[in-house]
Every structure is written in C-alpha cells, then in structure tokens.
Amino acid sequence: MKKIDIFKKLRSSGLRPTKQRVEIAKFLFERDKTFHFTVESLDKLLAKRTTSKFALATIYNTVHAFKKAGHLSEVEVRGKKTYFDTNITNHHHFYDSETCELIDIDANDVVIQKIPKAPNGKKIKNVEVFINLKN
Amino acid sequence: MKKIDIFKKLRSSGLRPTKQRVEIAKFLFERDKTFHFTVESLDKLLAKRTTSKFALATIYNTVHAFKKAGHLSEVEVRGKKTYFDTNITNHHHFYDSETCELIDIDANDVVIQKIPKAPNGKKIKNVEVFINLKN
DNA sequence: TTTTTACTTTAGAATTATTATAAACTAGGA
DNA sequence: TCCTAGTTTATAATAATTCTAAAGTAAAAA
Ligand SMILES: [Mn+2]
Ligand SMILES: [Mn+2]
Ligand SMILES: [Zn+2]
Ligand SMILES: [Zn+2]
C-alpha cells in the first residue's frame, strides 16, 4: 500500500490526512501481514519506529477513527486492554493466554455444521470462534 | 441446592464459610437456572435481595475466590466490565449488544465440522463460540 | 471454654485503561 | 492570505479493579 493510498483511505472515510493519522496509518497498513495491537503496544511501537511524538489521546482518537471508518476491527480478549486488528475481514482467532498473543484463523478454516437459531425477534449478526491455546 | 451444600462447596474448595461468602453463594447457586452477572450488577442485586451489607472489595474477593475454586467462570464480552457465569459447563453464548445480555447455548447445540490445528507446540484448550445478535 | 492464629472483611487509597476538556495548532476552502 | 472547522495535546476526570492495613471472625490449639 503506497502513500497515495493512505491519503485516499483517509479522505474516503472523511478523515483529514493529518501528520499523525498518516504516520499511524502508514505504520498500521503499509505492511504485508495484518496484525493485532493494543493502544499501549502501538504507542511503544510508534515511539520505536518513528521520530514523531504522539499524545496517547491522539493514538486513542486515531485508532477509534480508523475503527469507525472500518479500517480496523476490535477483538475481544479476556483482560483489561482493548485489542485492535488490522484484519477487517470476517475471521477467527487462536488465543495464547501465556503470551497474550492472538493468531488469525481464516474464516474458511472453520466450518460450523450446526448452530442454534437466534432468540425471538433477534437475528445473527456474526459468529466468532475463539480457540484458547495451552502448552 | 441446600444450605449444607453451600457449606460443603465452600469447605471443599478451601474457603471458610463466612457470613458474606455464604450469603453470596446462596444468592448465586441456590437457583434453578444459571446466570451471568458483573460485580456491579451482583452488588445491586445483593443490596436488593439481602439485608446484609457487602464492601465492594468483598464482592470482588468472593467472586474471584469462587472462580478460582471453579464455582464460577468468566465470559469475555466486548466492554469494560468483567462478566461472570454460574454456568461452569463448557458452553457457548449469544450476545445482544443492545441490551448487553448474554444467553447460554448448550455445547451440544453447536457442532463444529472443521477447525485448524493448533500452532506448533501448542494444544487446543477449548473452543468458544460467540454469536453476536442484532434486531 | 478460652486463647491463639490465620484468614477475612472493610473503607479508603492506589492503579490502570480509557475518555473528556479546553487551549493551541493546522488543513484546506474562500 | 485568511478563516474556520477539525485536530492534537497535556492534563484532568472517570470507571473498573486491585491494593492496603486495620479491625473483625472462624476454627485450631491449649
Ligand atoms: Mn487499548
Ligand atoms: Mn465486574
Ligand atoms: Zn485477527
Ligand atoms: Zn453462560
């Protein structure tokens, strides 16, 4: 993903391409593989990999803006911190509670044969499979 | 579940049957259907349904002691609060994000046909299926 | 039964993750 | 260039949870 694409991505989702947003977007999206992060881990990575400084509030704002625009998703993990995911496709996760590490599982690699129908008046939005790992 | 069972349950898990633990245990376990709660909701329910007073720290302590002893499980829900579950069997959940309500799904009502094998060196501890609902 | 001891409860302080505030700054249109 | 709405930032506030240490209690020991 090139610089121009980052600009388009931001523009098309109504986000001004500010210095901070562009830097964070480049860091998050200009890579081959998707990845999972928390605001805290992102903050540390940005400090290590860029020369700019980011207020923590800006990282929160930016991550939430990206999530709202559909460029990031949120993964629920047992624990206090919110995990974000640059993989916005429908997919599942392995979770290693030893290392607090999430590993993606392609939606096609999980086949569910039977599922109960939604309670009355409700519909199923999506199904998430979470596979806890041990050693 | 009778009073004597509550005592046994506590004793057998190395928990002294104190006034607070017995009251909370009776409230949580002396019922026909299992249920889901947060520390906050439990605190309010206890205030409504009992005459005793409980420090919030005691509710946290007691709930964690019950969880550690295997009498409660924890359910991961998108959001800030920790949800606990008096259903300690292996099961799945519907989640209604409108009402923040969890609904149990019996393990037998979900059949998974295909699942990827665990990453090298790891084993699968358990598989949790989470079905998000919409209206 | 009394004494002793370790465990428990409690109020309040501390911590952690996150969100709100409001002043200074900036992108982009007029 | 000037204006304005949107943005960043430091800091304060909030919310959930955990810690602390003093006072209370269950149960073992005497
Ligand atoms: Mn976070
Ligand atoms: Mn809770
Ligand atoms: Zn993922
Ligand atoms: Zn449940």
Coordinates of C-alpha atoms (C1' of nucleotides) and ligand atoms in Angstrom, one line a residue:
Chain A
M1 CA 0.0 0.0 0.0
K2 CA 1.5 3.3 -1.2
K3 CA 1.4 6.8 0.3
I4 CA -1.3 7.9 -2.1
D5 CA -3.4 5.0 -1.0
I6 CA -3.1 6.1 2.6
F7 CA -4.3 9.5 1.6
K8 CA -7.2 8.1 -0.3
K9 CA -8.1 5.8 2.5
L10 CA -8.3 8.6 5.0
R11 CA -10.0 11.0 2.6
S12 CA -12.6 8.5 1.5
S13 CA -13.6 7.9 5.1
G14 CA -13.8 11.6 5.9
L15 CA -10.6 11.8 7.9
R16 CA -8.2 14.7 7.2
P17 CA -4.8 13.3 6.4
T18 CA -3.0 14.9 9.3
K19 CA 0.6 14.2 10.1
Q20 CA -0.3 11.9 12.9
R21 CA -3.0 10.0 11.1
V22 CA -0.8 9.5 8.1
E23 CA 2.1 8.2 10.2
I24 CA -0.1 5.9 12.2
A25 CA -1.9 4.7 9.0
K26 CA 1.4 4.0 7.3
F27 CA 2.6 2.1 10.3
L28 CA -0.6 0.0 10.5
F29 CA -1.5 -0.5 6.9
E30 CA 1.7 -0.4 4.9
R31 CA 2.7 -4.0 5.6
D32 CA 2.2 -7.4 4.2
K33 CA 0.6 -9.2 7.1
T34 CA -2.2 -7.9 9.2
F35 CA -1.6 -7.7 13.0
H36 CA -3.1 -7.2 16.4
F37 CA -2.3 -4.5 18.8
T38 CA -3.4 -2.5 21.9
V39 CA -3.2 1.2 22.2
E40 CA -0.3 0.7 24.6
S41 CA 1.7 -1.6 22.3
L42 CA 1.0 0.7 19.3
D43 CA 2.3 3.6 21.3
K44 CA 5.5 1.8 22.1
L45 CA 6.0 0.6 18.5
L46 CA 5.4 4.1 17.2
A47 CA 8.0 5.5 19.6
K48 CA 10.5 2.9 18.4
R49 CA 9.8 3.1 14.7
T50 CA 9.1 6.8 14.1
T51 CA 10.6 10.1 15.0
S52 CA 7.3 11.8 15.7
K53 CA 5.7 12.1 19.1
F54 CA 2.1 11.2 19.6
A55 CA 0.0 12.1 22.6
L56 CA -1.7 9.0 23.9
A57 CA -5.1 10.7 23.4
T58 CA -4.2 11.1 19.7
I59 CA -3.5 7.4 19.4
Y60 CA -6.8 6.6 21.0
N61 CA -8.6 9.1 18.8
T62 CA -6.9 7.9 15.7
V63 CA -7.5 4.2 16.4
H64 CA -11.1 4.9 17.1
A65 CA -11.5 7.0 14.0
F66 CA -10.0 4.1 11.9
K67 CA -12.3 1.6 13.6
K68 CA -15.3 3.8 13.0
A69 CA -14.3 4.2 9.3
G70 CA -14.0 0.4 9.1
H71 CA -10.2 0.3 8.7
L72 CA -9.7 -1.5 12.0
S73 CA -11.7 -4.1 13.9
E74 CA -11.8 -4.8 17.6
V75 CA -11.1 -8.3 19.1
E76 CA -12.4 -9.3 22.4
V77 CA -9.8 -10.8 24.6
R78 CA -10.0 -11.8 28.3
G79 CA -8.2 -9.0 30.0
K80 CA -8.4 -5.3 30.6
K81 CA -7.0 -3.9 27.4
T82 CA -8.8 -3.5 24.1
Y83 CA -7.2 -5.3 21.2
F84 CA -7.4 -4.0 17.7
D85 CA -6.9 -5.8 14.5
T86 CA -5.8 -4.6 11.0
N87 CA -7.5 -7.7 9.6
I88 CA -11.0 -6.4 9.0
T89 CA -12.3 -9.5 7.2
N90 CA -14.6 -11.9 8.9
H91 CA -12.2 -14.3 10.7
H92 CA -11.5 -16.2 13.9
H93 CA -8.7 -16.3 16.5
F94 CA -6.4 -18.6 18.4
Y95 CA -5.5 -17.0 21.7
D96 CA -2.5 -17.9 23.7
S97 CA -3.1 -16.7 27.2
E98 CA 0.5 -17.4 28.2
T99 CA 1.8 -14.8 25.7
C100 CA -1.4 -12.8 25.3
E101 CA -0.9 -13.4 21.6
L102 CA -3.7 -13.5 19.0
I103 CA -3.3 -15.6 15.8
D104 CA -5.7 -15.2 12.9
I105 CA -7.8 -18.1 11.6
D106 CA -9.2 -17.7 8.1
A107 CA -13.0 -17.8 8.1
N108 CA -12.7 -20.7 5.6
D109 CA -10.7 -22.8 8.0
V110 CA -13.6 -23.1 10.4
V111 CA -16.8 -24.8 9.3
I112 CA -19.8 -24.8 11.7
Q113 CA -22.3 -27.5 11.0
K114 CA -24.9 -26.7 13.5
I115 CA -25.9 -23.6 15.3
P116 CA -29.0 -22.7 17.3
K117 CA -31.4 -20.1 15.8
A118 CA -31.4 -16.7 17.3
P119 CA -33.8 -15.9 20.1
N120 CA -37.2 -14.5 19.0
G121 CA -37.0 -11.1 17.4
K122 CA -33.3 -11.2 17.0
K123 CA -31.0 -12.0 14.1
I124 CA -27.5 -13.3 14.0
K125 CA -25.0 -10.6 13.2
N126 CA -21.9 -12.7 13.1
V127 CA -20.3 -15.8 14.7
E128 CA -16.9 -15.5 16.3
V129 CA -14.9 -18.6 17.1
F130 CA -12.2 -18.2 19.8
I131 CA -9.8 -21.1 20.3
N132 CA -7.9 -20.9 23.6
L133 CA -4.5 -22.5 23.5
K134 CA -2.3 -24.2 26.1
N135 CA 1.2 -25.6 26.0
Chain B
M1 CA -29.1 -26.7 46.5
K2 CA -29.4 -26.6 50.3
K3 CA -27.6 -24.7 52.9
I4 CA -25.5 -27.7 53.8
D5 CA -24.3 -28.0 50.2
I6 CA -23.2 -24.4 50.2
F7 CA -21.1 -25.2 53.2
K8 CA -19.7 -28.3 51.6
K9 CA -19.0 -26.4 48.4
L10 CA -17.0 -23.7 50.3
R11 CA -15.2 -26.1 52.6
S12 CA -14.2 -28.5 49.8
S13 CA -12.7 -25.6 47.9
G14 CA -10.7 -24.4 50.9
L15 CA -13.0 -21.4 51.5
R16 CA -14.1 -20.6 55.1
P17 CA -17.9 -20.3 55.1
T18 CA -18.0 -16.8 56.3
K19 CA -21.3 -14.8 56.6
Q20 CA -20.5 -13.0 53.3
R21 CA -19.4 -16.0 51.3
V22 CA -22.4 -18.0 52.4
E23 CA -24.9 -15.2 51.5
I24 CA -23.3 -14.6 48.1
A25 CA -23.1 -18.3 47.4
K26 CA -26.7 -18.8 48.4
F27 CA -27.7 -16.0 46.1
L28 CA -25.6 -17.3 43.2
F29 CA -26.0 -21.0 43.5
E30 CA -29.4 -21.7 45.1
R31 CA -31.4 -21.2 42.0
D32 CA -32.8 -23.3 39.1
K33 CA -31.2 -21.6 36.2
T34 CA -27.6 -20.4 35.9
F35 CA -27.0 -16.7 35.2
H36 CA -24.5 -14.1 34.1
F37 CA -23.5 -11.1 36.1
T38 CA -20.9 -8.4 36.7
V39 CA -19.6 -7.4 40.1
E40 CA -21.6 -4.2 39.8
S41 CA -24.9 -6.0 39.0
L42 CA -24.2 -8.5 41.7
D43 CA -23.7 -5.7 44.2
K44 CA -27.0 -4.2 43.3
L45 CA -28.8 -7.5 43.4
L46 CA -27.4 -8.3 46.8
A47 CA -28.4 -4.9 48.1
K48 CA -31.9 -5.5 46.9
R49 CA -32.3 -9.1 47.9
T50 CA -30.4 -9.3 51.2
T51 CA -30.3 -7.3 54.4
S52 CA -26.5 -7.6 54.8
K53 CA -24.0 -5.1 53.5
F54 CA -21.1 -6.0 51.4
A55 CA -18.0 -4.0 50.7
L56 CA -17.3 -3.9 47.0
A57 CA -13.9 -5.4 47.7
T58 CA -15.6 -8.3 49.4
I59 CA -17.7 -9.0 46.4
Y60 CA -14.6 -8.9 44.2
N61 CA -12.7 -11.1 46.6
T62 CA -15.5 -13.6 46.9
V63 CA -16.2 -13.8 43.2
H64 CA -12.6 -14.3 42.4
A65 CA -12.3 -17.0 45.1
F66 CA -15.3 -18.8 43.6
K67 CA -13.8 -18.5 40.2
K68 CA -10.5 -19.9 41.4
A69 CA -12.3 -22.7 43.1
G70 CA -14.1 -23.5 39.8
H71 CA -17.6 -22.5 41.0
L72 CA -17.8 -19.6 38.5
S73 CA -16.5 -19.0 35.1
E74 CA -15.7 -15.8 33.3
V75 CA -17.1 -14.8 30.0
E76 CA -15.4 -12.4 27.6
V77 CA -17.7 -9.6 26.4
R78 CA -16.8 -6.6 24.4
G79 CA -16.8 -3.8 27.0
K80 CA -15.1 -2.7 30.1
K81 CA -16.7 -4.9 32.8
T82 CA -15.9 -8.5 33.5
Y83 CA -18.8 -10.9 33.2
F84 CA -19.1 -13.9 35.4
D85 CA -21.2 -17.0 34.8
T86 CA -22.6 -19.5 37.3
N87 CA -22.7 -22.0 34.4
I88 CA -19.4 -23.7 34.6
T89 CA -20.0 -26.3 31.9
N90 CA -18.4 -25.9 28.5
H91 CA -20.9 -23.9 26.6
H92 CA -21.3 -21.0 24.2
H93 CA -23.1 -17.6 24.1
F94 CA -25.4 -15.4 22.2
Y95 CA -24.6 -11.8 22.9
D96 CA -27.1 -9.0 22.4
S97 CA -25.0 -5.8 22.3
E98 CA -28.2 -3.6 22.5
T99 CA -29.1 -5.0 25.9
C100 CA -25.6 -6.2 27.0
E101 CA -27.3 -9.6 27.6
L102 CA -25.7 -13.0 27.4
I103 CA -27.7 -16.1 26.6
D104 CA -26.3 -19.6 27.1
I105 CA -26.0 -22.0 24.2
D106 CA -25.6 -25.7 25.2
A107 CA -22.3 -27.2 23.9
N108 CA -24.4 -29.8 22.1
D109 CA -26.3 -27.2 20.1
V110 CA -23.1 -26.1 18.3
V111 CA -21.3 -28.6 16.0
I112 CA -18.0 -27.6 14.5
Q113 CA -17.1 -29.7 11.5
K114 CA -13.7 -28.2 10.7
I115 CA -11.1 -26.4 12.8
P116 CA -7.5 -25.7 12.1
K117 CA -4.9 -27.5 14.1
A118 CA -3.1 -25.6 16.9
P119 CA 0.2 -23.8 16.1
N120 CA 3.3 -25.8 16.7
G121 CA 4.0 -26.6 20.3
K122 CA 0.5 -25.6 21.4
K123 CA -2.6 -27.5 22.1
I124 CA -6.3 -26.5 22.0
K125 CA -7.6 -25.9 25.5
N126 CA -11.2 -25.1 24.4
V127 CA -13.3 -23.6 21.7
E128 CA -15.7 -20.8 22.5
V129 CA -18.4 -19.7 20.0
F130 CA -19.8 -16.3 20.4
I131 CA -22.8 -15.3 18.4
N132 CA -23.5 -11.6 18.2
L133 CA -27.1 -10.7 17.8
K134 CA -28.8 -7.8 16.1
N135 CA -32.5 -6.7 15.9
Chain C
dT1 C1' -14.1 -22.9 77.0
dT2 C1' -10.6 -19.6 76.4
dT3 C1' -6.7 -18.4 73.7
dT4 C1' -4.4 -18.0 69.7
dT5 C1' -3.8 -17.8 64.9
dA6 C1' -4.5 -17.3 60.4
dC7 C1' -7.9 -15.9 57.4
dT8 C1' -11.4 -12.4 56.1
dT9 C1' -13.8 -8.1 55.7
dT10 C1' -13.8 -3.4 55.1
dA11 C1' -13.1 1.6 53.9
dG12 C1' -10.4 4.0 51.5
dA13 C1' -6.3 4.8 48.7
dA14 C1' -3.9 3.4 44.5
dT15 C1' -3.7 1.7 39.9
dT16 C1' -4.9 1.0 35.1
dA17 C1' -7.3 1.8 30.9
dT18 C1' -9.9 4.9 28.8
dT19 C1' -12.4 9.2 27.9
dA20 C1' -13.3 14.3 28.5
dT21 C1' -11.7 19.1 28.4
dA22 C1' -10.1 23.1 26.6
dA23 C1' -6.3 25.6 24.8
dA24 C1' -3.1 25.7 20.9
dC25 C1' -2.5 24.2 16.3
dT26 C1' -3.4 23.1 11.3
dA27 C1' -5.6 21.6 6.9
dG28 C1' -8.0 23.2 3.3
dG29 C1' -11.6 26.0 1.4
dA30 C1' -12.9 31.0 0.4
Chain D
dT1 C1' -3.7 35.0 2.7
dC2 C1' -7.5 34.5 6.0
dC3 C1' -10.9 31.9 8.2
dT4 C1' -13.0 28.1 10.2
dA5 C1' -13.8 23.6 11.4
dG6 C1' -11.4 19.8 12.6
dT7 C1' -7.2 18.1 15.2
dT8 C1' -3.6 17.5 18.6
dT9 C1' -2.1 17.8 23.0
dA10 C1' -1.3 18.0 28.1
dT11 C1' -3.9 17.3 31.7
dA12 C1' -7.9 16.2 34.4
dA13 C1' -11.6 13.1 35.1
dT14 C1' -13.8 8.7 35.1
dA15 C1' -14.6 3.8 35.6
dA16 C1' -13.3 -0.8 36.8
dT17 C1' -10.4 -3.1 39.5
dT18 C1' -6.8 -4.1 42.9
dC19 C1' -4.1 -3.0 47.0
dT20 C1' -3.5 -1.7 51.9
dA21 C1' -3.6 -2.1 56.5
dA22 C1' -6.6 -2.0 60.4
dA23 C1' -10.4 -4.3 62.7
dG24 C1' -13.1 -8.5 62.8
dT25 C1' -14.1 -13.5 62.8
dA26 C1' -13.6 -18.7 62.1
dA27 C1' -11.5 -22.5 63.7
dA28 C1' -7.4 -24.8 65.5
dA29 C1' -4.8 -25.2 69.8
dA30 C1' -4.5 -25.2 74.6
Ligands
MN1 MN -6.1 -0.3 24.2
MN2 MN -17.1 -6.9 37.1
ZN3 ZN -7.4 -11.1 13.8
ZN4 ZN -23.0 -18.7 30.1

